[in-house]
CSV table of C-alpha atoms in Angstrom, one decimal:
chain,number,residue,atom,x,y,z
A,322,UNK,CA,-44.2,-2.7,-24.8
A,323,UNK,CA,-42.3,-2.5,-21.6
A,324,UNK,CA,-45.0,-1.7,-18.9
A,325,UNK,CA,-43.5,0.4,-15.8
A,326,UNK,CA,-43.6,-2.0,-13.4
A,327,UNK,CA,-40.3,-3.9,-15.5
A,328,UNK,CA,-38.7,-0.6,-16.0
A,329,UNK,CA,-39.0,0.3,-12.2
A,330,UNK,CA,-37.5,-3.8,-11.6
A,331,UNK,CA,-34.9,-3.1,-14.4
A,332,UNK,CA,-33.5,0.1,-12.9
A,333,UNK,CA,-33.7,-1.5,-9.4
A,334,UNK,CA,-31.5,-5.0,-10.9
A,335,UNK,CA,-29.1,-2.3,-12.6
A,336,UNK,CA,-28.8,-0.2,-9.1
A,337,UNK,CA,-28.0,-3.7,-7.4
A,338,UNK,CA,-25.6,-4.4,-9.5
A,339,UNK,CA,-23.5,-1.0,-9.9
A,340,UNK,CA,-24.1,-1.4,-5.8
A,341,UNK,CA,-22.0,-4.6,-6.2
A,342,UNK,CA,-19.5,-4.0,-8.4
A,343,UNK,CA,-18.5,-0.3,-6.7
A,344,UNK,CA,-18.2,-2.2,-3.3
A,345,UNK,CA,-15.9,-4.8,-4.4
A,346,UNK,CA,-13.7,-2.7,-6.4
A,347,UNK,CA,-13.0,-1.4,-3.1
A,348,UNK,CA,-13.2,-4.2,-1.1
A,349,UNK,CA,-10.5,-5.9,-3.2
A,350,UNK,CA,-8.6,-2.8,-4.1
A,351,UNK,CA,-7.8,-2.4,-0.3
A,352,UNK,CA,-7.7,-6.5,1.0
A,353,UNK,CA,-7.3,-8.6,-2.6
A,354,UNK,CA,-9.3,-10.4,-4.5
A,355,UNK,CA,-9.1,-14.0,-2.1
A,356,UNK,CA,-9.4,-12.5,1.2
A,357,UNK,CA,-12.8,-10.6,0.1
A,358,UNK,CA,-15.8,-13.0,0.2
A,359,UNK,CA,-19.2,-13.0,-1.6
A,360,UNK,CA,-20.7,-11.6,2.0
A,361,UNK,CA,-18.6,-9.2,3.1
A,362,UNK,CA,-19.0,-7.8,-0.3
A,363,UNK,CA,-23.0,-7.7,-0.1
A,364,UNK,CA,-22.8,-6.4,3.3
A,365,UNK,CA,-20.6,-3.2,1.9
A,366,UNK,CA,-23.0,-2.6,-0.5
A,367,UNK,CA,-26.4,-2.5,1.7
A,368,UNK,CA,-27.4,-5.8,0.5
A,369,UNK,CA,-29.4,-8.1,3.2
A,370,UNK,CA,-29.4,-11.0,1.2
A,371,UNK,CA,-25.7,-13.1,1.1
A,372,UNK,CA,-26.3,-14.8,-2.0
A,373,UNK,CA,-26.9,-11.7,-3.5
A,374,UNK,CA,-23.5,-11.9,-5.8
A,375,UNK,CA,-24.3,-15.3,-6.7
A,376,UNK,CA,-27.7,-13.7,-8.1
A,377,UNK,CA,-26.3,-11.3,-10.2
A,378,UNK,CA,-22.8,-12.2,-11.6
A,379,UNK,CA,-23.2,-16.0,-10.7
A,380,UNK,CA,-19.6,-16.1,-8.8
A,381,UNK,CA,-16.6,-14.1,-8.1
A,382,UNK,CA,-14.9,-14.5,-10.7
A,383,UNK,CA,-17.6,-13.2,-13.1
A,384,UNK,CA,-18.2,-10.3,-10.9
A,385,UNK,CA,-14.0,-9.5,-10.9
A,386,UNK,CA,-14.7,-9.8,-15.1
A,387,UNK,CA,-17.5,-7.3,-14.8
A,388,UNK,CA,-15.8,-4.9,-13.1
A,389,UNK,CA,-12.9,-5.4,-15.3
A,390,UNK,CA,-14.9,-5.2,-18.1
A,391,UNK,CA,-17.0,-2.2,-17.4
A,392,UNK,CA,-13.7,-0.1,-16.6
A,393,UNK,CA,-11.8,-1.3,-20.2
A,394,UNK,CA,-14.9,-0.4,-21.7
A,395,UNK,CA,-15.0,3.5,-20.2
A,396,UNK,CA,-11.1,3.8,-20.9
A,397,UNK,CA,-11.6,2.3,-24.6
A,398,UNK,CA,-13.8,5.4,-25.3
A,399,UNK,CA,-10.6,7.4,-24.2
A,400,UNK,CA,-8.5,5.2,-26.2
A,401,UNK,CA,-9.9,6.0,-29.6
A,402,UNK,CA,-9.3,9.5,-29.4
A,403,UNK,CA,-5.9,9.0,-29.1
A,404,UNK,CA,-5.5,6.4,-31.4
A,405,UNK,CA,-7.0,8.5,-33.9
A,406,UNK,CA,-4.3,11.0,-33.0
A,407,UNK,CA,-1.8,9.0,-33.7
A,408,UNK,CA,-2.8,7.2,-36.5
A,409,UNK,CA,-0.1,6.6,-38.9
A,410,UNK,CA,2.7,8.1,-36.7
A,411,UNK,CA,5.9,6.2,-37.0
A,412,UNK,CA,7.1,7.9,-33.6
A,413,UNK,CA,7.2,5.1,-30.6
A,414,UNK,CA,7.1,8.0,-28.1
A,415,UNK,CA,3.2,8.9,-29.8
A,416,UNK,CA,2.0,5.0,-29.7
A,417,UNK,CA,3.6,4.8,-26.3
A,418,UNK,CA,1.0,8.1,-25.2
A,419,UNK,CA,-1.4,6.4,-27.0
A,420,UNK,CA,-1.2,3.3,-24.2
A,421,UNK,CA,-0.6,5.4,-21.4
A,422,UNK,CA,-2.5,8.6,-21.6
A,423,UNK,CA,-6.4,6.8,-21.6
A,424,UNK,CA,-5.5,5.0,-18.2
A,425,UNK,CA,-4.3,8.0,-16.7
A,426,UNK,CA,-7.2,10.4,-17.6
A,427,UNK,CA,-9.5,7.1,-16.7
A,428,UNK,CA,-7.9,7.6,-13.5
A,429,UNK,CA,-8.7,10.8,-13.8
A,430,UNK,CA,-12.3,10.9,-14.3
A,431,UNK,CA,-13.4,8.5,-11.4
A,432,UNK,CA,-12.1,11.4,-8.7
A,433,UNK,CA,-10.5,11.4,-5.2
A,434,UNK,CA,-10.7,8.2,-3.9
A,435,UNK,CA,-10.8,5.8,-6.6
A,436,UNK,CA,-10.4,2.0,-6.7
A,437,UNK,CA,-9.7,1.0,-10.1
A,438,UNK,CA,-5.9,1.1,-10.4
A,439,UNK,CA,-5.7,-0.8,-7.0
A,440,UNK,CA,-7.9,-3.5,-8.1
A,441,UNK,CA,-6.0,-3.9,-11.4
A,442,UNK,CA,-3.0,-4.6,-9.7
A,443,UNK,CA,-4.8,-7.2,-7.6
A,444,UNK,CA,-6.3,-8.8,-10.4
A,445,UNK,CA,-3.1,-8.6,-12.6
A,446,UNK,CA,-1.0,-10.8,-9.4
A,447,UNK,CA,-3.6,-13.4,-9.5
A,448,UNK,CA,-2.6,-16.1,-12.1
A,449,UNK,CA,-6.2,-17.3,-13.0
A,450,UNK,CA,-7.7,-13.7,-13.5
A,451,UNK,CA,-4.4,-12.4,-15.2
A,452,UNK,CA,-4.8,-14.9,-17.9
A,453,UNK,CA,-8.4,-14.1,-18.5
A,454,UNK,CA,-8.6,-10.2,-18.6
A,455,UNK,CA,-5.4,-10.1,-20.6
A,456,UNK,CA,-7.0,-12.0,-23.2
A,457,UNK,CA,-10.2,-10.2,-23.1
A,458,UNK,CA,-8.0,-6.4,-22.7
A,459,UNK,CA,-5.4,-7.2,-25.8
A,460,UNK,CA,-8.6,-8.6,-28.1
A,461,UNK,CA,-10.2,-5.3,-27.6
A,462,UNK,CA,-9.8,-3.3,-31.0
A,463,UNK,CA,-8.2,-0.1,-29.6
A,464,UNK,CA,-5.9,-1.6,-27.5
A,465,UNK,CA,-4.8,-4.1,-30.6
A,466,UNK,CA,-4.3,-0.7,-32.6
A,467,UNK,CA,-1.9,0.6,-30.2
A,468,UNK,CA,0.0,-2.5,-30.0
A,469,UNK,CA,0.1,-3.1,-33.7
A,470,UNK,CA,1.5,0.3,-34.2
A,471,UNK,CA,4.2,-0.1,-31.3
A,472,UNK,CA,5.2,-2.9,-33.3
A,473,UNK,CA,5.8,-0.8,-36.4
A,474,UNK,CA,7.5,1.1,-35.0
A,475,UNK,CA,10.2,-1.2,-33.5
A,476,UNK,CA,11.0,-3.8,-36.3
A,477,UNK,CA,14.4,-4.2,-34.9
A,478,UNK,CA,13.7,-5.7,-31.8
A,479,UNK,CA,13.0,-9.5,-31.7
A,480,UNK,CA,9.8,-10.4,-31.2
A,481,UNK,CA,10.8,-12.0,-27.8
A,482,UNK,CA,12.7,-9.4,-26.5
A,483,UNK,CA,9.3,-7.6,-27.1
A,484,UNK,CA,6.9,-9.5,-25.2
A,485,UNK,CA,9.3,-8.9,-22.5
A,486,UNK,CA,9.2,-5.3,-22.1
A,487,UNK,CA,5.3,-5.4,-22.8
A,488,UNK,CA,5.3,-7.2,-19.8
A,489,UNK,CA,7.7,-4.7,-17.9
A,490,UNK,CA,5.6,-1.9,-19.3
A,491,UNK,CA,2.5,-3.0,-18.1
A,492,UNK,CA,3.8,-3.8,-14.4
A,493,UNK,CA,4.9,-0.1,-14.9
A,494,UNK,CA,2.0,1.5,-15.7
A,495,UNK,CA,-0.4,-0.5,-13.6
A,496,UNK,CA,1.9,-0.4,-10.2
A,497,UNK,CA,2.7,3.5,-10.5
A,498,UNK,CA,-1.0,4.1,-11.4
A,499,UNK,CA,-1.8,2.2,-8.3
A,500,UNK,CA,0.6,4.0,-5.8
A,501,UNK,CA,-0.2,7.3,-7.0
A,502,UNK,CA,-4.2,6.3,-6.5
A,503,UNK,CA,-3.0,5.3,-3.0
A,504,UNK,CA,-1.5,8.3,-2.3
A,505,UNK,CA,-4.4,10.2,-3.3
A,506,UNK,CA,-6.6,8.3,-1.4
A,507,UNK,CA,-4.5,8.7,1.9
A,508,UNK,CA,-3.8,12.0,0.9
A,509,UNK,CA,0.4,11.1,1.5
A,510,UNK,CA,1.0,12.4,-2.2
A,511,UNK,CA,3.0,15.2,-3.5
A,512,UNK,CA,0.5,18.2,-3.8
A,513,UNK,CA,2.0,19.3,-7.1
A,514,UNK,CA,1.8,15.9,-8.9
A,515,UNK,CA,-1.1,14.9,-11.6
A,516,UNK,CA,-2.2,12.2,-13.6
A,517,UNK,CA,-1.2,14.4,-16.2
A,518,UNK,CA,2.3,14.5,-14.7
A,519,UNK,CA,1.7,11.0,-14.6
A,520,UNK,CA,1.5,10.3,-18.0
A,521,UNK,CA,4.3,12.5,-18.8
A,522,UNK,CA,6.3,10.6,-16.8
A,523,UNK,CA,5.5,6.9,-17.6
A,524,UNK,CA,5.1,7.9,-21.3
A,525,UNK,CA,9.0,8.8,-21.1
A,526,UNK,CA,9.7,5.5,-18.6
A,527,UNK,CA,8.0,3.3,-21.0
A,528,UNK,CA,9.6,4.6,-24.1
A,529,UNK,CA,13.2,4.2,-22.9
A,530,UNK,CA,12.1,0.6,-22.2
A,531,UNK,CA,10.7,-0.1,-25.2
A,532,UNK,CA,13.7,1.7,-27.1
A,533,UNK,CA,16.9,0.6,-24.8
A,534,UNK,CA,19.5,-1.3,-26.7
A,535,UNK,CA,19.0,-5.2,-26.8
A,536,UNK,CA,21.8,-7.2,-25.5
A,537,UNK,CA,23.0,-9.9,-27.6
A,538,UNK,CA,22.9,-13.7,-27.0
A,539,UNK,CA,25.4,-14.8,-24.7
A,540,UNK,CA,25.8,-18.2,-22.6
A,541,UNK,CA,23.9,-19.0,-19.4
A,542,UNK,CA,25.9,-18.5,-15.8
């Protein structure tokens, strides 16, 4: 039986930690993710004790995948609902809502300022932590639906050509996502734009990538 004294530490350790991970989503939303240290991030979040970071997440780097982590998670729950939508579709234009549409209303849900998309970018122009929350974001089930279905849907394009415009598509989404969080936060952003609008938007963007023709091979210049 858990006696009250652990719960009352437990919610304590939990409150630390959101504490944490809220003030360096911020901290490297706005400055990136090498010019933020372990102190000034302890200091943002009311935290007396430097090695506080250390404590909790052990380094940086675990507390960039936490944070990472946490956020996939909360935008995975958005994802099945559409994937479920879609399920079976052959259209490109559904899978490609399918990608877009959870990030967006993720965006969404976290209110006027947010961090999230800023911080993605950050993390996603950082070689080592690219590699590693790509592969943990593309295992994740959802996402792997979407993906799979995109690639249904497009049998004609070669696989390389493919990977390419994945890659194109996802500096899309994540670098408008992040301007129009940036906007928001500054309040510089057109007062009759949405995520919603957002969506509708990169959902026809990414679908004309994913769709344009495919030029054939032809010698280097």
């Amino acid at each position: 039986m858990v006696s009250a004294v652990q719960t009352v530490r437990d919610e304590r350790t939990a409150g630390t930690r959101d504490a944490l991970m809220a003030a360096a989503e911020r901290l490297f939303a706005e400055h990136g993710l090498s010019a933020v240290s372990n102190r000034q991030i302890a200091e943002a979040a009311g935290q007396r004790n430097n090695t506080v970071v250390g404590y909790h997440f052990g380094s940086k780097t675990a507390l960039v995948r936490a944070i990472m982590t946490r956020r996939g998670e909360q935008t995975d729950v958005i994802r099945r609902r559409h994937v479920a939508a879609v399920d079976g579709s052959g259209d490109v234009r559904d899978w490609v809502g399918a990608l877009v549409r959870p990030v967006t209303e993720h965006l969404a849900s976290l209110g006027t300022p947010s961090w999230n998309a800023r911080m993605t970018v950050q993390v996603m122009t950082d070689p080592t932590m690219r590699e590693l929350v790509s592969e943990e974001a593309c295992a994740r089930p959802p996402l792997r639906q979407i993906l799979d279905g995109l690639g249904r849907c497009l049998p004609e394009v070669p696989d390389e050509v493919r990977a390419e415009r994945g890659a194109m598509a996802r500096h899309l989404i994540n670098h408008t996502c992040a301007e129009r969080e940036r906007a928001l936060a500054e309040g510089t952003g057109p007062r009759y734009r949405s995520w919603h609008h957002t969506a509708d938007a990169l959902t026809d963007a990414v679908t004309g990538l994913l769709t344009a023709p495919v030029t054939g091979p032809r010698e280097e210049r």
